[in-house]
Coordinates of N, CA and C in Angstrom, one line a residue:
X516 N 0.8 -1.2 0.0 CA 0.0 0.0 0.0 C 0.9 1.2 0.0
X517 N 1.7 1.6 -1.1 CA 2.2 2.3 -1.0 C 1.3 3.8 -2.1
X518 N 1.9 4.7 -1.1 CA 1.5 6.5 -1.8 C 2.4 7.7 -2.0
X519 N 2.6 8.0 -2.9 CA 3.8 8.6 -3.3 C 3.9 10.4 -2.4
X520 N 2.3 10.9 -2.2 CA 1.9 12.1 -1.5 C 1.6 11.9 0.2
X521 N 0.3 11.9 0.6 CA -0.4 11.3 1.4 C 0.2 10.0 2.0
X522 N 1.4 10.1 2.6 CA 2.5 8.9 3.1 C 1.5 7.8 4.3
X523 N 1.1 9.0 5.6 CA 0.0 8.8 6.6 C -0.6 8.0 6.0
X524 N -1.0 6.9 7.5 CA -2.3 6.1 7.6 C -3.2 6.1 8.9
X525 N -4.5 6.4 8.9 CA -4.9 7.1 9.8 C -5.4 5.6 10.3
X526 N -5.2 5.3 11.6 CA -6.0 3.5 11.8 C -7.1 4.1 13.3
X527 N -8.3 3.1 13.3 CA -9.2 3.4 14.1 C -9.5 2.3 14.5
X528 N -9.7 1.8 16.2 CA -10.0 0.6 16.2 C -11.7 0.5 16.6
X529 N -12.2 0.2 16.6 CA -13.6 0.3 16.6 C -14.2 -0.4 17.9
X530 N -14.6 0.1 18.9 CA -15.3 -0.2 20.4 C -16.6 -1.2 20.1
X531 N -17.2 -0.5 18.9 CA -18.8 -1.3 18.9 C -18.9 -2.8 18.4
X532 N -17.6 -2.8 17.2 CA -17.7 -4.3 16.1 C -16.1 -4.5 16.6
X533 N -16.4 -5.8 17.3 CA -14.9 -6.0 18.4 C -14.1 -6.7 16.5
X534 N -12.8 -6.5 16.6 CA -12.0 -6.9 15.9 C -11.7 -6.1 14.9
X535 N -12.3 -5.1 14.5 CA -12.2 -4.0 12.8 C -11.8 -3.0 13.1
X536 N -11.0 -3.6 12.0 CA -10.1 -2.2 12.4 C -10.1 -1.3 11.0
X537 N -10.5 0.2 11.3 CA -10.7 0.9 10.3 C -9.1 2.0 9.8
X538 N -9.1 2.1 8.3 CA -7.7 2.3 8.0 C -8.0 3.3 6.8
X539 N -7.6 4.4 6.6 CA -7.9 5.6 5.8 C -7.1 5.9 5.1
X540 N -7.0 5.9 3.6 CA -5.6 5.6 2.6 C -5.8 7.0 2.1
X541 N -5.4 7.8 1.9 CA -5.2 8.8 0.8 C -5.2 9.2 -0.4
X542 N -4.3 10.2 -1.1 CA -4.6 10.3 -2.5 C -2.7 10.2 -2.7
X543 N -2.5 10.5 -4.1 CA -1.4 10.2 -4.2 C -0.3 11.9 -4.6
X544 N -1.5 12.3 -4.6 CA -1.4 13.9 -5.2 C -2.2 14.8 -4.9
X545 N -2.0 16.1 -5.3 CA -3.2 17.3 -4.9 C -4.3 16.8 -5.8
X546 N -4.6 16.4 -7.1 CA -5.7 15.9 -8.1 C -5.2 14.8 -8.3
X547 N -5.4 13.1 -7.7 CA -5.3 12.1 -7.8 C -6.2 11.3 -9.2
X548 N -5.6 11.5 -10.3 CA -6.9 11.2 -11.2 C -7.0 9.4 -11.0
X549 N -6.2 8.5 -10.1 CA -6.3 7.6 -10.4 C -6.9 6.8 -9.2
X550 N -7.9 7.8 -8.2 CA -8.8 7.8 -7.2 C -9.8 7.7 -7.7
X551 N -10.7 8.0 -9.0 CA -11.6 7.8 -9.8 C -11.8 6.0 -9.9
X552 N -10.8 5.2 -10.0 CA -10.8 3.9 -9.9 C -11.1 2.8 -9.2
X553 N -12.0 2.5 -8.4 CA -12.1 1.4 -6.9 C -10.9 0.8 -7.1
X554 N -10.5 0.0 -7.9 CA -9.3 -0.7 -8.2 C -8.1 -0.4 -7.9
X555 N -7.8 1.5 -7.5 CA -6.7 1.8 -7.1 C -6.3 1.4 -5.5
X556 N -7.8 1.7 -5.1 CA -7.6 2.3 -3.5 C -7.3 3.2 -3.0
X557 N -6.9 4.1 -3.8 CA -6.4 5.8 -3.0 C -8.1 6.3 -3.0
X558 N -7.7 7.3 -1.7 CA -8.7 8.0 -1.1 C -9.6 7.0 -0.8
X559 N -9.7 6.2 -0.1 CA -10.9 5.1 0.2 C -10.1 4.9 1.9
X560 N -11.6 4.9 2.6 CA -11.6 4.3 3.9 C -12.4 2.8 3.9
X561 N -11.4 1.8 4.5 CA -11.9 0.2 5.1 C -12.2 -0.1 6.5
X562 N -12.5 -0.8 6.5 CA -12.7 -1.7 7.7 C -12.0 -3.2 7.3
X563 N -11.5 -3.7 8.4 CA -10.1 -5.1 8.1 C -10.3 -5.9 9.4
X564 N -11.0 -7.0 9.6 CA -11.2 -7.9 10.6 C -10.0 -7.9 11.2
X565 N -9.0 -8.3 12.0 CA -7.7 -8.1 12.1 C -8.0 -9.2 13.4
X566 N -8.6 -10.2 14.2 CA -9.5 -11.2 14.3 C -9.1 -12.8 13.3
X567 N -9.2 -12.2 12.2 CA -9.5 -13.1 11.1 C -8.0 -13.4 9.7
X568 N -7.6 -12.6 10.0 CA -6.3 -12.5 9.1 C -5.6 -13.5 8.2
X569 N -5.5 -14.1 7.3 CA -4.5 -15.0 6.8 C -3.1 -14.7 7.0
X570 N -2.5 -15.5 6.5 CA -1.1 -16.3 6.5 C -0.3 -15.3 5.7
X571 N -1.3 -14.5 4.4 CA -0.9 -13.5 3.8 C -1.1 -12.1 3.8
X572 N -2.3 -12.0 4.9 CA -2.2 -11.1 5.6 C -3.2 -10.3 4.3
X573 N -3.6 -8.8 4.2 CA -4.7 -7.9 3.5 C -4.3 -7.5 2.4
X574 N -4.7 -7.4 1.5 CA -4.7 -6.2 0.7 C -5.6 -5.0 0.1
X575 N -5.0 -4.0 0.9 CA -5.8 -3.3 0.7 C -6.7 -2.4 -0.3
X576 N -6.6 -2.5 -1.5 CA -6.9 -2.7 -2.8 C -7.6 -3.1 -3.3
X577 N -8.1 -4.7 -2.4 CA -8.7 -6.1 -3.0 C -9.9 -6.1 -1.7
X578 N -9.3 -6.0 -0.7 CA -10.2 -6.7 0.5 C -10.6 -5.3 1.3
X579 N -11.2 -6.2 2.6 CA -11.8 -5.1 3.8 C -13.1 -5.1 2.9
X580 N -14.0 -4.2 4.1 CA -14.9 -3.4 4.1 C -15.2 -2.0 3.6
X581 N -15.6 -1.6 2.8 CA -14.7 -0.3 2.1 C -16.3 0.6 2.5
X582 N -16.0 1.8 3.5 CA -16.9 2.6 4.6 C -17.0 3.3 3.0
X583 N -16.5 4.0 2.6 CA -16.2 5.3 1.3 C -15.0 5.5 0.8
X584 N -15.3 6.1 -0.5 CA -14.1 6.2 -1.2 C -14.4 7.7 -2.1
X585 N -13.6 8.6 -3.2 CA -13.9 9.7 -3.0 C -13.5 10.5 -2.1
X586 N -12.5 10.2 -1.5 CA -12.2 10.7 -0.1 C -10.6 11.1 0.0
X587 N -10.5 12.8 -0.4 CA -9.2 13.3 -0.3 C -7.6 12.7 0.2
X588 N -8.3 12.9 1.3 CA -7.3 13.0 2.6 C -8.0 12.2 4.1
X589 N -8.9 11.5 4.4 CA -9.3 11.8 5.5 C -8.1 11.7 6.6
X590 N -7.9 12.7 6.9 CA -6.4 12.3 8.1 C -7.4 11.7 9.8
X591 N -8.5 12.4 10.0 CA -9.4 12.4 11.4 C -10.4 11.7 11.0
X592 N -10.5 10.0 12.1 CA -11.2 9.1 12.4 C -12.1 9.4 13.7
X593 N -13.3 9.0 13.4 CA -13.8 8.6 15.5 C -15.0 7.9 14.8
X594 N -14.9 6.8 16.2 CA -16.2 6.3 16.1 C -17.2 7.1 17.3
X595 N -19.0 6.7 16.6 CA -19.4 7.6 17.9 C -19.5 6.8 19.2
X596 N -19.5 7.3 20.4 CA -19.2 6.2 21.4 C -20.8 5.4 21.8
X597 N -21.6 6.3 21.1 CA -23.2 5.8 21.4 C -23.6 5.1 20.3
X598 N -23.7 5.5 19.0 CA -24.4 5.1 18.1 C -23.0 4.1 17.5
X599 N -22.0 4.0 17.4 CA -20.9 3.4 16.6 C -21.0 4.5 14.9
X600 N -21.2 5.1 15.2 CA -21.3 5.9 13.4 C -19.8 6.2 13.4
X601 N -19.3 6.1 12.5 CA -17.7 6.4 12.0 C -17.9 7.9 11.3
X602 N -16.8 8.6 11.4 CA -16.7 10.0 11.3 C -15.5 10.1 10.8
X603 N -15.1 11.0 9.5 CA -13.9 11.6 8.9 C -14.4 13.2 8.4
X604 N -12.8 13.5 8.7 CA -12.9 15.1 8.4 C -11.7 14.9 7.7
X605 N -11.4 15.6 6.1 CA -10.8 15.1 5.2 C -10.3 17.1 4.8
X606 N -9.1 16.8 4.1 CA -8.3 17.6 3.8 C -8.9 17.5 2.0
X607 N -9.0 18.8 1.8 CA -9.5 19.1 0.1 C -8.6 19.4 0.0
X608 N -8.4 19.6 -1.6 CA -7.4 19.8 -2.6 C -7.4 21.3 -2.7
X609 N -6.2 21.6 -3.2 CA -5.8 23.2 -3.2 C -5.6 23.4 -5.0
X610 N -5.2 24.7 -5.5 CA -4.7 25.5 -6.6 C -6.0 25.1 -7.7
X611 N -7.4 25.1 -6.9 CA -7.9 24.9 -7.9 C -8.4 25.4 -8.8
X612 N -9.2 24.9 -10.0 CA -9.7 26.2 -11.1 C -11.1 25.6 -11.4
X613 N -11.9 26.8 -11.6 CA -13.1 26.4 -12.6 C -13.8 27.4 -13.2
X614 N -13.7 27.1 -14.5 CA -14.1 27.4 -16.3 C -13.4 28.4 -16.2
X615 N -11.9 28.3 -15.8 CA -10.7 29.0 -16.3 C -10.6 30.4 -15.5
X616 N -11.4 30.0 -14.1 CA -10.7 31.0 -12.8 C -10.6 30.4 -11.5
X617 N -9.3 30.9 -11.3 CA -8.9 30.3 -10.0 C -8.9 31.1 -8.7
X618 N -10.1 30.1 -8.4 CA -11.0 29.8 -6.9 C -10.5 29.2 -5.6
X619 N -9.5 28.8 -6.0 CA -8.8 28.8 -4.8 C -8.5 29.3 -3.5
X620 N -8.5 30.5 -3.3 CA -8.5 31.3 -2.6 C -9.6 30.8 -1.3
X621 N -10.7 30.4 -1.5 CA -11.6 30.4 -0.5 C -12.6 28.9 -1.0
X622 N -11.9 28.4 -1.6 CA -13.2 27.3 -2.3 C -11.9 26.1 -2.5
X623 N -12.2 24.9 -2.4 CA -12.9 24.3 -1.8 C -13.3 24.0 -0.4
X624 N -14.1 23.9 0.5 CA -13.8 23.6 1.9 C -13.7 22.4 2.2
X625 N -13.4 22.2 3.3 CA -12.8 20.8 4.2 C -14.1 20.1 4.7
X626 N -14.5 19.3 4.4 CA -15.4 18.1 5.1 C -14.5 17.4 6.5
X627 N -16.2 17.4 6.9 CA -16.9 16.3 7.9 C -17.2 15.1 7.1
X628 N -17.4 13.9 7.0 CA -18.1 13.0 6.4 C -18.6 11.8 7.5
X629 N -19.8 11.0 6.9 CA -20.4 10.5 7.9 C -20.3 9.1 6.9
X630 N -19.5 8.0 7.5 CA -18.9 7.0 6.5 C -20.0 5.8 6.9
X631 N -21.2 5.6 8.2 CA -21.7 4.7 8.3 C -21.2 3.8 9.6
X632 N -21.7 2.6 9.9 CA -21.4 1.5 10.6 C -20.9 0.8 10.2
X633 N -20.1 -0.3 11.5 CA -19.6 -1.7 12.0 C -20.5 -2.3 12.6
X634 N -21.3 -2.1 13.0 CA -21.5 -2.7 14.3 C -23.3 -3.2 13.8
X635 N -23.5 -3.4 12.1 CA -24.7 -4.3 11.7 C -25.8 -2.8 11.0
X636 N -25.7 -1.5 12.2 CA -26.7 -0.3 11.5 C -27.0 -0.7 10.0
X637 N -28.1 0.1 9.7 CA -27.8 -0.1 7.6 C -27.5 1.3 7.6
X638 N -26.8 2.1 6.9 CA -26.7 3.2 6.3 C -26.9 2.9 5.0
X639 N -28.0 3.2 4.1 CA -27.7 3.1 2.5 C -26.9 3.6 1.7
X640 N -25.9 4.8 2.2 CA -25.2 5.3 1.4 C -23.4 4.8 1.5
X641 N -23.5 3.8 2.8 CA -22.4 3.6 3.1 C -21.6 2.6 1.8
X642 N -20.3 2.8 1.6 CA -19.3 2.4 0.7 C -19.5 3.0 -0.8
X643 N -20.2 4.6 -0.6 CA -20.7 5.2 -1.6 C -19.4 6.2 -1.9
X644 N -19.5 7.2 -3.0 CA -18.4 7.7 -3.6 C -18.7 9.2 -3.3
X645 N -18.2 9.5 -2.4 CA -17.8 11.1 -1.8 C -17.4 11.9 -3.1
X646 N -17.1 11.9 -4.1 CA -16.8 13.0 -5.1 C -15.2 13.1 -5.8
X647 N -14.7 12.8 -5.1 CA -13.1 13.1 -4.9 C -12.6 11.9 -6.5
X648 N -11.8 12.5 -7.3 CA -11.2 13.6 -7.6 C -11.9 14.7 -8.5
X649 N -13.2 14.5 -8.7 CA -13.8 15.6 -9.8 C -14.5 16.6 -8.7
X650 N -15.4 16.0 -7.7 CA -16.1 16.7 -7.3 C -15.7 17.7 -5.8
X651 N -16.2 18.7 -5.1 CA -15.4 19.3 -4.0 C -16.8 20.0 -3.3
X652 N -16.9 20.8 -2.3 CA -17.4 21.2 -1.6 C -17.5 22.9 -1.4
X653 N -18.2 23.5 -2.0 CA -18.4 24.9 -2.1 C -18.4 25.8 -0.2
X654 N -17.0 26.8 -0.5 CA -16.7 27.4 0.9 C -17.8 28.6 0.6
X655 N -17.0 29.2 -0.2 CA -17.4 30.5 -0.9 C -18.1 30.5 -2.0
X656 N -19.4 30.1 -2.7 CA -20.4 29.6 -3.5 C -20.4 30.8 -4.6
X657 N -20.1 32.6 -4.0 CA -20.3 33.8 -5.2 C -18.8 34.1 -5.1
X658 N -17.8 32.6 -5.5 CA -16.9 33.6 -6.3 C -16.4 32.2 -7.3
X659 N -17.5 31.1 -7.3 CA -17.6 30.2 -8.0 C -17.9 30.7 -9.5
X660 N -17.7 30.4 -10.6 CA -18.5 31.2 -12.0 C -19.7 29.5 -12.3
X661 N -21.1 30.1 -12.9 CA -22.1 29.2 -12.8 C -22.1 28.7 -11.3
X662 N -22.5 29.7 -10.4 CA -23.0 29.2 -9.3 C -24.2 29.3 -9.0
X663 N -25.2 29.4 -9.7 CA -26.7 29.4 -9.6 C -27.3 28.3 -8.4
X664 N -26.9 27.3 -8.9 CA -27.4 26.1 -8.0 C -26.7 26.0 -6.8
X665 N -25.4 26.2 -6.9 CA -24.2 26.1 -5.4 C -24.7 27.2 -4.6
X666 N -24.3 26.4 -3.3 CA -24.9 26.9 -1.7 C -23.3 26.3 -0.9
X667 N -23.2 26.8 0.4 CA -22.5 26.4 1.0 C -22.2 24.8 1.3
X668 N -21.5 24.0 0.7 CA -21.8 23.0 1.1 C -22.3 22.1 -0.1
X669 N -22.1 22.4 -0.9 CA -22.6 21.8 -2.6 C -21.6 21.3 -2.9
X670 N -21.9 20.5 -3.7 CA -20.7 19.6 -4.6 C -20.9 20.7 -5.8
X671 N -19.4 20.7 -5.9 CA -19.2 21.6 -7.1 C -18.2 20.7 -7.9
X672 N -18.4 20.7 -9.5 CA -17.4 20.0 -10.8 C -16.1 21.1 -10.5
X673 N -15.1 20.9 -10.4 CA -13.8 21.8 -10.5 C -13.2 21.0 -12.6
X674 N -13.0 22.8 -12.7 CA -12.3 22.6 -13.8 C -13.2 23.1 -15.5
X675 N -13.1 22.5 -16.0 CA -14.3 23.0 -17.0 C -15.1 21.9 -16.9
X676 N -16.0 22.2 -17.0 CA -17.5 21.2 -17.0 C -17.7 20.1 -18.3
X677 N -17.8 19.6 -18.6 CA -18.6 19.0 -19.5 C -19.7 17.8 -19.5
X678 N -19.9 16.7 -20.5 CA -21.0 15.9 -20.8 C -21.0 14.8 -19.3
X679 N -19.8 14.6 -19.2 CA -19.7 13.6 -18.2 C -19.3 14.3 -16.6
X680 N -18.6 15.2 -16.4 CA -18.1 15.6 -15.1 C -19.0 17.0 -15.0
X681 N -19.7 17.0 -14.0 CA -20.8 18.2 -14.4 C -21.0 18.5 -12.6
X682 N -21.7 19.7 -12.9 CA -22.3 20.0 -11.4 C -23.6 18.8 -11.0
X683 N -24.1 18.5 -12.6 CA -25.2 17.3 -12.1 C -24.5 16.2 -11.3
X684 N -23.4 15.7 -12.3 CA -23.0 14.5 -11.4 C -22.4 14.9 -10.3
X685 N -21.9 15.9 -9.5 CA -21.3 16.2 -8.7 C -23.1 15.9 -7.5
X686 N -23.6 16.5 -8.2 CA -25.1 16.3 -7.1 C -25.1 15.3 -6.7
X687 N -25.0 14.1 -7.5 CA -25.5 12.8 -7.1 C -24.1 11.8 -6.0
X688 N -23.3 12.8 -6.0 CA -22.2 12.3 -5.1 C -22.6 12.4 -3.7
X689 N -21.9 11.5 -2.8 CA -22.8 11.8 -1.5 C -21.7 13.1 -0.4
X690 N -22.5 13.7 0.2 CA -22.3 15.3 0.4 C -21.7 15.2 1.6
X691 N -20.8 15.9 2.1 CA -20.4 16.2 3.4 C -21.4 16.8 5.0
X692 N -21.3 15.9 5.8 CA -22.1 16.1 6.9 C -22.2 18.4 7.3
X693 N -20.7 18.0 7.1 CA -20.3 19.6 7.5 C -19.4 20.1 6.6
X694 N -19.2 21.5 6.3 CA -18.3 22.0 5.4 C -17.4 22.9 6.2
X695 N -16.2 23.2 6.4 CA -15.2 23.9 6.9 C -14.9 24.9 6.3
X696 N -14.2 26.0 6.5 CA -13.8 26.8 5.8 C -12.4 26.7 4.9
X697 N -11.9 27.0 3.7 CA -11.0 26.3 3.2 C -9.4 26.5 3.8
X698 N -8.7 25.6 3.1 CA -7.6 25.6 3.9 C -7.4 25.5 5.3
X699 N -8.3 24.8 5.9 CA -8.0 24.7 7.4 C -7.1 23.6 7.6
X700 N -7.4 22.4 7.1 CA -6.6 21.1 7.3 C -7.2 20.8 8.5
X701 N -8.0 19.8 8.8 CA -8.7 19.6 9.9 C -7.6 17.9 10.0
X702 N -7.1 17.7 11.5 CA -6.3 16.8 11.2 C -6.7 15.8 12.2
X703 N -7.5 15.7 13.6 CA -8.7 14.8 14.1 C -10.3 15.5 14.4
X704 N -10.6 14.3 15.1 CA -11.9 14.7 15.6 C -11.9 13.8 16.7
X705 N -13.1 14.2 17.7 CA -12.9 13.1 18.6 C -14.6 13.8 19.3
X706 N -15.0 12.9 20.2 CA -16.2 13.1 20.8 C -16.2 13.5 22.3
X707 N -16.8 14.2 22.9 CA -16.8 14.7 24.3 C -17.4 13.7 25.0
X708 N -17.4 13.9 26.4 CA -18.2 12.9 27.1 C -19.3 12.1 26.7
X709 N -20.0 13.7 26.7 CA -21.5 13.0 26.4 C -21.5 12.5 25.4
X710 N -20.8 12.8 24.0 CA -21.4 12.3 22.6 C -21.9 13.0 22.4
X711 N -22.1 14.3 22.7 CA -23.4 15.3 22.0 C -22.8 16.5 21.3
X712 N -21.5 16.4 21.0 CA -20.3 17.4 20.7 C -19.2 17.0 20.2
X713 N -18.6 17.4 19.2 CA -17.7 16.9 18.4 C -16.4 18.4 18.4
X714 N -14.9 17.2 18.4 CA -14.2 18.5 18.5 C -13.2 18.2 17.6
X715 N -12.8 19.1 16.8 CA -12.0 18.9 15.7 C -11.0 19.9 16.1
X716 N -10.2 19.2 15.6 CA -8.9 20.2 15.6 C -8.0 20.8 13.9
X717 N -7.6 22.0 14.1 CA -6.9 22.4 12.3 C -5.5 22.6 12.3
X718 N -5.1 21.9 11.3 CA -3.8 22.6 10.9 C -3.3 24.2 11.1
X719 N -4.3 24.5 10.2 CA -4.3 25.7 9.3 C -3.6 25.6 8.0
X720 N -3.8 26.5 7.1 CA -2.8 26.3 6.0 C -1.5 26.3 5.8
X721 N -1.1 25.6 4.9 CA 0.4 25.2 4.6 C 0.9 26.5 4.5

């Protein structure tokens, strides 16, 4: 499981589904076009019985439980301590452009994502495709060009648009719980006593 960018592997052991252990791969670059692929494995979070293991041990590429994929950076794991819901806050891509202005400056923001259960729950959307590498999350929505439809928090197409990579298909990607403001680098999360509060912590920008 090697990555040329995104070196980190973020691991989570899970309280609710005794033995899974959850593992958060990266991208390989700032626009990873070869995260578009299930077959690569970059940007995808698993789950890995570690319980159950062979002789040859995982691959992570092939096997596990795959929570989402479309998924930047997630560097910050938690499960919740009540419900078992798994939680990532994921690092977006920088220098970006769209229909030939660069938006950068304040767009794209940083996700929350809400990846599902271990522990049996059904989430329908779980092992679905977060967006990543076409799609991103609108910070600043009026300094977007064709922002009619974008709101804080929209999947937005980066780059020029066309027949196949569009703001539509960006819609149908599944959306970030919460949107951050850009460049923060959100690098964990973790839950308070109660479970009724989430606390994330940021880099800030590079």
């Amino acid at each position: 499981m090697n990555t040329d960018d995104h070196t980190t592997r973020t691991l989570l052991l899970s309280q609710k589904a005794n033995g899974m252990l959850v593992v958060s791969r990266g991208s390989t670059s700032n626009v990873d076009t070869e995260a578009e692929l299930l077959s690569s494995g970059h940007s995808q979070v698993k789950a890995f019985n570690i319980q159950n293991v062979s002789e040859n041990g995982y691959d992570f590429n092939a096997d596990g439980l795959r929570l989402g994929w479309g998924l930047r950076n997630s560097v910050g794991l938690v499960e919740h301590p009540n419900t078992g819901g798994i939680y990532s806050v994921e690092n977006s891509v920088d220098q970006i452009m769209r229909e030939g202005k660069d938006v950068h400056q304040d767009n794209p923001g940083e996700e929350m994502n809400f990846l599902g259960y271990l522990n049996g729950t059904q989430y329908e959307p779980q092992g679905s495709n977060y967006g990543y590498p076409f799609c991103f999350s609108a910070w600043a929505p009026e300094e977007l060009p064709q922002n009619n439809i974008i709101k804080v928090g929209t999947q937005f197409a980066m780059g020029n648009q066309n027949s196949t990579i569009n703001d539509t298909y960006c819609a149908n990607q599944t959306p970030p719980r919460l949107t951050f403001q850009a460049h923060m680098a959100p690098l964990d999360i973790k839950f308070n006593n109660s479970a009724a509060e989430a606390w994330v912590t940021f880099h800030g920008s590079w």
